[in-house]
Tab-separated table of C-alpha atoms in Angstrom:
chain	number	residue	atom	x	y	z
Q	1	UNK	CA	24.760	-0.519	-29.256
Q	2	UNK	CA	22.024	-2.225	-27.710
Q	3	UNK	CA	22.162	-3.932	-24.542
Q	4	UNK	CA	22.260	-7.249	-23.937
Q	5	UNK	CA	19.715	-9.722	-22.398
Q	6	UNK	CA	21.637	-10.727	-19.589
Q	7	UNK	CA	22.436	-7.146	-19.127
Q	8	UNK	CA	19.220	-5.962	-18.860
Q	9	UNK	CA	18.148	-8.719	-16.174
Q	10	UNK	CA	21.371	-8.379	-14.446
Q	11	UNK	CA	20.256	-4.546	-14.241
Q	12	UNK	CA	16.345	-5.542	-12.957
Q	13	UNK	CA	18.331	-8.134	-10.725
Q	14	UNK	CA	20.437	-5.484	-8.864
Q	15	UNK	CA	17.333	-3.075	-8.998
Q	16	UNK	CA	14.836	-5.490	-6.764
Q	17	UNK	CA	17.920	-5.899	-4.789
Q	18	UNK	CA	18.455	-1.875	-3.942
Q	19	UNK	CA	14.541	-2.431	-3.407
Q	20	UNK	CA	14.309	-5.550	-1.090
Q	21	UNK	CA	17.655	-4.103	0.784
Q	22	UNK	CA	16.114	-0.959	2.784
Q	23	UNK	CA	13.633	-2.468	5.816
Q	24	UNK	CA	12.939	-0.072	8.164
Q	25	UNK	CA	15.533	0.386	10.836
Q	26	UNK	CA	18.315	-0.166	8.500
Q	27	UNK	CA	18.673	3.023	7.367
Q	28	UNK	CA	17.056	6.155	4.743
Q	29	UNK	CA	13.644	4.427	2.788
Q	30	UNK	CA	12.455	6.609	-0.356
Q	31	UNK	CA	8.776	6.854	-0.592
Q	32	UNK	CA	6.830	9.414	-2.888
Q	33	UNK	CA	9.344	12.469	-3.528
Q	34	UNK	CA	11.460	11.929	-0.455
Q	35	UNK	CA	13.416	9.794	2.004
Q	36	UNK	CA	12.328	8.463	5.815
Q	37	UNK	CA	13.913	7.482	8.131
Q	38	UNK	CA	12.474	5.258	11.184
Q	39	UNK	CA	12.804	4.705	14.297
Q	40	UNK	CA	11.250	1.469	16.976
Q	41	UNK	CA	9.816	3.773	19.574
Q	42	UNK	CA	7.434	2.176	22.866
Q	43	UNK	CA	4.261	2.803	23.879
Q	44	UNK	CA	2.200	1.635	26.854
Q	45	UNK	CA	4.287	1.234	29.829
Q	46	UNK	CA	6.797	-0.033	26.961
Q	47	UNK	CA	5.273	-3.187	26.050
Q	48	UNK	CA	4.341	-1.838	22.655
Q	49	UNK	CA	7.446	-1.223	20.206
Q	50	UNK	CA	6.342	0.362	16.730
Q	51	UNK	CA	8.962	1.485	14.070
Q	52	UNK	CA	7.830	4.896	13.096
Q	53	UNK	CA	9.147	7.802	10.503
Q	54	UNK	CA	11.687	10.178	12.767
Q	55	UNK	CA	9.979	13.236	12.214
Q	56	UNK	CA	6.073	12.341	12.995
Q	57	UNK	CA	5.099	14.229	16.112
Q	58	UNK	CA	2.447	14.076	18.248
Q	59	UNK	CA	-0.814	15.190	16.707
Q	60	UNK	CA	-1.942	18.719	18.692
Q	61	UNK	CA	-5.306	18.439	20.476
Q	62	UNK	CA	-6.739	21.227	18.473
Q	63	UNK	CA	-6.050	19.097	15.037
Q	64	UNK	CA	-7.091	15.558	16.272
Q	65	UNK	CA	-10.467	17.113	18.020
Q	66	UNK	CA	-11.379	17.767	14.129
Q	67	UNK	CA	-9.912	14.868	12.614
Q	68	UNK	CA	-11.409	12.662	15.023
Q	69	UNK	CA	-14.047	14.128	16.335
Q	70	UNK	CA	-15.525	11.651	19.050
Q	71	UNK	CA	-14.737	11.902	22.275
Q	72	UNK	CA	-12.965	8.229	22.200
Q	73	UNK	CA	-9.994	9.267	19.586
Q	74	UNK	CA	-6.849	7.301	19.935
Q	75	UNK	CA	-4.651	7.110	22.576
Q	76	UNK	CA	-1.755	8.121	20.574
Q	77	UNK	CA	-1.855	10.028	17.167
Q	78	UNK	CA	1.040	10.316	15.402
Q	79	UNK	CA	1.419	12.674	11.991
Q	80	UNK	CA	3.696	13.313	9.061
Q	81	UNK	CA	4.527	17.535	8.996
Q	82	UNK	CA	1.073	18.533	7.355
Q	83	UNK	CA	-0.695	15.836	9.312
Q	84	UNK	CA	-2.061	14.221	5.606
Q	85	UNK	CA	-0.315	10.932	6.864
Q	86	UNK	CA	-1.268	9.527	10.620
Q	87	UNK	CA	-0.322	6.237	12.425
Q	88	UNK	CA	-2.771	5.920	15.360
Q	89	UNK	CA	-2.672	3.414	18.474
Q	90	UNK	CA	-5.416	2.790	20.860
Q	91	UNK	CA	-5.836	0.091	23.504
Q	92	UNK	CA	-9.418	-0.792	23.839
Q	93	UNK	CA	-10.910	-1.563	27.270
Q	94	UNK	CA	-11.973	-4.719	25.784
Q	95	UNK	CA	-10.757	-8.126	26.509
Q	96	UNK	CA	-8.787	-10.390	23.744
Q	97	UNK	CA	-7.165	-13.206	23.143
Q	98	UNK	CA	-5.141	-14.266	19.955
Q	99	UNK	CA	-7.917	-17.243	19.496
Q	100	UNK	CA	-10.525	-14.272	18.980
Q	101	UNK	CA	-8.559	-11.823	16.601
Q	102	UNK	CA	-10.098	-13.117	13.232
Q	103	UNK	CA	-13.550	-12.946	14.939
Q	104	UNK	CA	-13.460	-9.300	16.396
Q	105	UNK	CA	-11.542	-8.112	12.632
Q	106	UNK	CA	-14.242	-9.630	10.679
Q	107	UNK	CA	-16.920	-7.739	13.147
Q	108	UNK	CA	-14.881	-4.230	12.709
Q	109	UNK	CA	-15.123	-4.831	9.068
Q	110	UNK	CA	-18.719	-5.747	9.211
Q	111	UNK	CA	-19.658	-2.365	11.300
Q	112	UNK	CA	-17.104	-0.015	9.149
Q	113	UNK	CA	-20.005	-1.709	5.850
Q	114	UNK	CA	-22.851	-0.685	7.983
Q	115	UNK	CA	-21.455	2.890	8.851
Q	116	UNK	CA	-20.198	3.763	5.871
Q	117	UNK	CA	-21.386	1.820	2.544
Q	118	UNK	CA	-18.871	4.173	0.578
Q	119	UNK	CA	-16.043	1.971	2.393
Q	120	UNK	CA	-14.386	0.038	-0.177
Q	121	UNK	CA	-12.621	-2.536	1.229
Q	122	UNK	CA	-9.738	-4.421	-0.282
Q	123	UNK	CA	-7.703	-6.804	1.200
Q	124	UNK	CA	-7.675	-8.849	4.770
Q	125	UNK	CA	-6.241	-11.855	6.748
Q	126	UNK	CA	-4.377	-13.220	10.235
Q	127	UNK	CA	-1.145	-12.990	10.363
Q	128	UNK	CA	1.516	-14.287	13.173
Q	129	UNK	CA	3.363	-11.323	13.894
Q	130	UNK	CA	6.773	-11.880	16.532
Q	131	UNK	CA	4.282	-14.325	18.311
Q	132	UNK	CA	1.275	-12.811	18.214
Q	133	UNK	CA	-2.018	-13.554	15.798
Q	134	UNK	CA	-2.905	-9.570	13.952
Q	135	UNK	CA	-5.402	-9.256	11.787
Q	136	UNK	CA	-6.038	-6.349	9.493
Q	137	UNK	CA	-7.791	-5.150	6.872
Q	138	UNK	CA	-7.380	-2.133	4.423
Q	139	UNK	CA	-10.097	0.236	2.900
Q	140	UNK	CA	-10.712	3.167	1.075
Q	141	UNK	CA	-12.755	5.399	2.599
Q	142	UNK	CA	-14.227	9.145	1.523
Q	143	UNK	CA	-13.197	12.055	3.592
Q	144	UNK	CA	-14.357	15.653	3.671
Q	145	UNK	CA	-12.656	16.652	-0.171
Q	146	UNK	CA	-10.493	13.555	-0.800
Q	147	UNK	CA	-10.456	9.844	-0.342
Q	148	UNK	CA	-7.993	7.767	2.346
Q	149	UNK	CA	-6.137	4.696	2.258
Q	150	UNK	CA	-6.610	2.855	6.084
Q	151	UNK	CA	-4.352	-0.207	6.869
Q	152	UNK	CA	-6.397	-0.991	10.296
Q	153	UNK	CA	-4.755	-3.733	12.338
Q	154	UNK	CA	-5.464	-5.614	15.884
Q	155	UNK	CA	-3.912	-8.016	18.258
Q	156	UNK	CA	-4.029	-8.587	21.960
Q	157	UNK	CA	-1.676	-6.266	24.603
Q	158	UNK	CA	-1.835	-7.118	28.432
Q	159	UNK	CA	-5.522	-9.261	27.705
Q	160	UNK	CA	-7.310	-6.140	25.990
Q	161	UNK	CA	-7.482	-5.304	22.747
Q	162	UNK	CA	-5.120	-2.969	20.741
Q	163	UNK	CA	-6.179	-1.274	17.360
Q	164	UNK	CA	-3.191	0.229	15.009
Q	165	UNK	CA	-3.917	1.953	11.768
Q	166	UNK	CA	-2.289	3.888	9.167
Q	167	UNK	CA	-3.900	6.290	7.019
Q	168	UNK	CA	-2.888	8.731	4.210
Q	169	UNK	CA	-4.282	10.427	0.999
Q	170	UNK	CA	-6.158	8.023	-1.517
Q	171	UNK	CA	-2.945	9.638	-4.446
Q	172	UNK	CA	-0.400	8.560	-1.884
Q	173	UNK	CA	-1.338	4.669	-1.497
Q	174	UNK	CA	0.983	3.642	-4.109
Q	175	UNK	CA	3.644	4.864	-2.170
Q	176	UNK	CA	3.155	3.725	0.777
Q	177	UNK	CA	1.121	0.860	1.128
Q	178	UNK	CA	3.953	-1.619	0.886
Q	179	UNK	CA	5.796	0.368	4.176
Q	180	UNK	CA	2.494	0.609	6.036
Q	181	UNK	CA	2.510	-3.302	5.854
Q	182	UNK	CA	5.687	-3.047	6.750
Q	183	UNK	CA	5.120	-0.968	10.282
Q	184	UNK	CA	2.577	-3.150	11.064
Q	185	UNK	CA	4.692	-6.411	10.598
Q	186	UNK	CA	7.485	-4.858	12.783
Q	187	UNK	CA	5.023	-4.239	15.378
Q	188	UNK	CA	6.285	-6.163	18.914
Q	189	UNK	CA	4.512	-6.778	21.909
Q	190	UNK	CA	7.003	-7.773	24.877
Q	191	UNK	CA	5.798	-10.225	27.101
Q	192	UNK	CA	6.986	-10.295	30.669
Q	193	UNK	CA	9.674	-13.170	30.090
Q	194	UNK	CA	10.831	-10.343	27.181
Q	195	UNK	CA	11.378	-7.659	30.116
Q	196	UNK	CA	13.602	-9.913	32.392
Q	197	UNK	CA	11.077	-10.800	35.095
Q	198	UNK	CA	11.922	-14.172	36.896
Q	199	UNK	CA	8.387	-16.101	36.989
């Protein structure tokens, strides 16, 4: 017996609903050949809040001297158990507002060409994100025996600049890139009327 139309795209239907159900927070998200979950956990003084997978720890100094090797690594390097997958933070000694973000993430594209011609970039744009202009771009880009997928993202914390990205295996992309999007999109920067402070 064969099925039905309307069975079949009442079974697609409830499929991209299982699919479009699990945001992260709410609960277990499958990606590749097992299940995360995440947690909103602060940075800076807690005026950063960035959802990130449970069990990423702390990158040791011994790993992130090699995997970034000059002396201005990120702040904060977070990694999956093997360290293939990192989410990185830094806040930039450089002054920002949201007027300037698509100017300074067209100029970090523009130097990450120069660099690196191997970069191949792929898609890129400003978005508002909880009241705040991002902009990002993502990029393959060769490493020492495989390839990466970047998601590299900016927007302006306390005046200065922060930089997010996410970065895993080139054969993981697929799998991911839709929840790296994700992370960034959650991303919240409180402002002071956020914390409670009377003006």
């Amino acid at each position: 017996m064969s099925f039905s139309d309307e069975k079949i795209i009442a079974m697609l239907s409830k499929m991209e609903d299982l699919q479009h159900a699990k945001r992260i927070g709410e609960g277990p998200i499958h990606i590749g050949q097992r299940s995360y979950d995440f947690e909103q956990q602060a940075f800076y003084e807690d005026k950063l809040l960035v959802y990130i997978p449970k069990d990423f720890t702390d990158m040791p100094d011994h790993m992130s001297a090699i995997k970034y090797p000059h002396t201005q690594r990120p702040q904060i390097i977070k990694m999956n158990e093997d360290g293939s997958i990192n989410i990185t933070l830094s806040r930039i000694d450089q002054d920002l507002e949201d007027d300037w973000v698509q100017e300074l993430t067209e100029g970090m594209m523009a130097i990450l060409r120069k660099v690196n011609p191997s970069n191949v970039f792929f898609t890129n744009g400003i978005e508002e994100i909880h009241g705040k202009t991002a902009g990002y771009f993502e990029f393959k880009s060769p490493a020492l025996d495989t390839f990466l997928y970047n998601l590299m993202f900016f927007m302006e914390l306390d005046g200065k600049t922060l930089m997010g990205t996410f970065s895993c295996k080139y054969s993981d992309y697929e799998a991911w890139r839709d929840t790296a999007f994700e992370m960034m999109r959650a991303v919240r920067v409180i402002q002071e009327e956020e914390g409670g402070e009377q003006e």
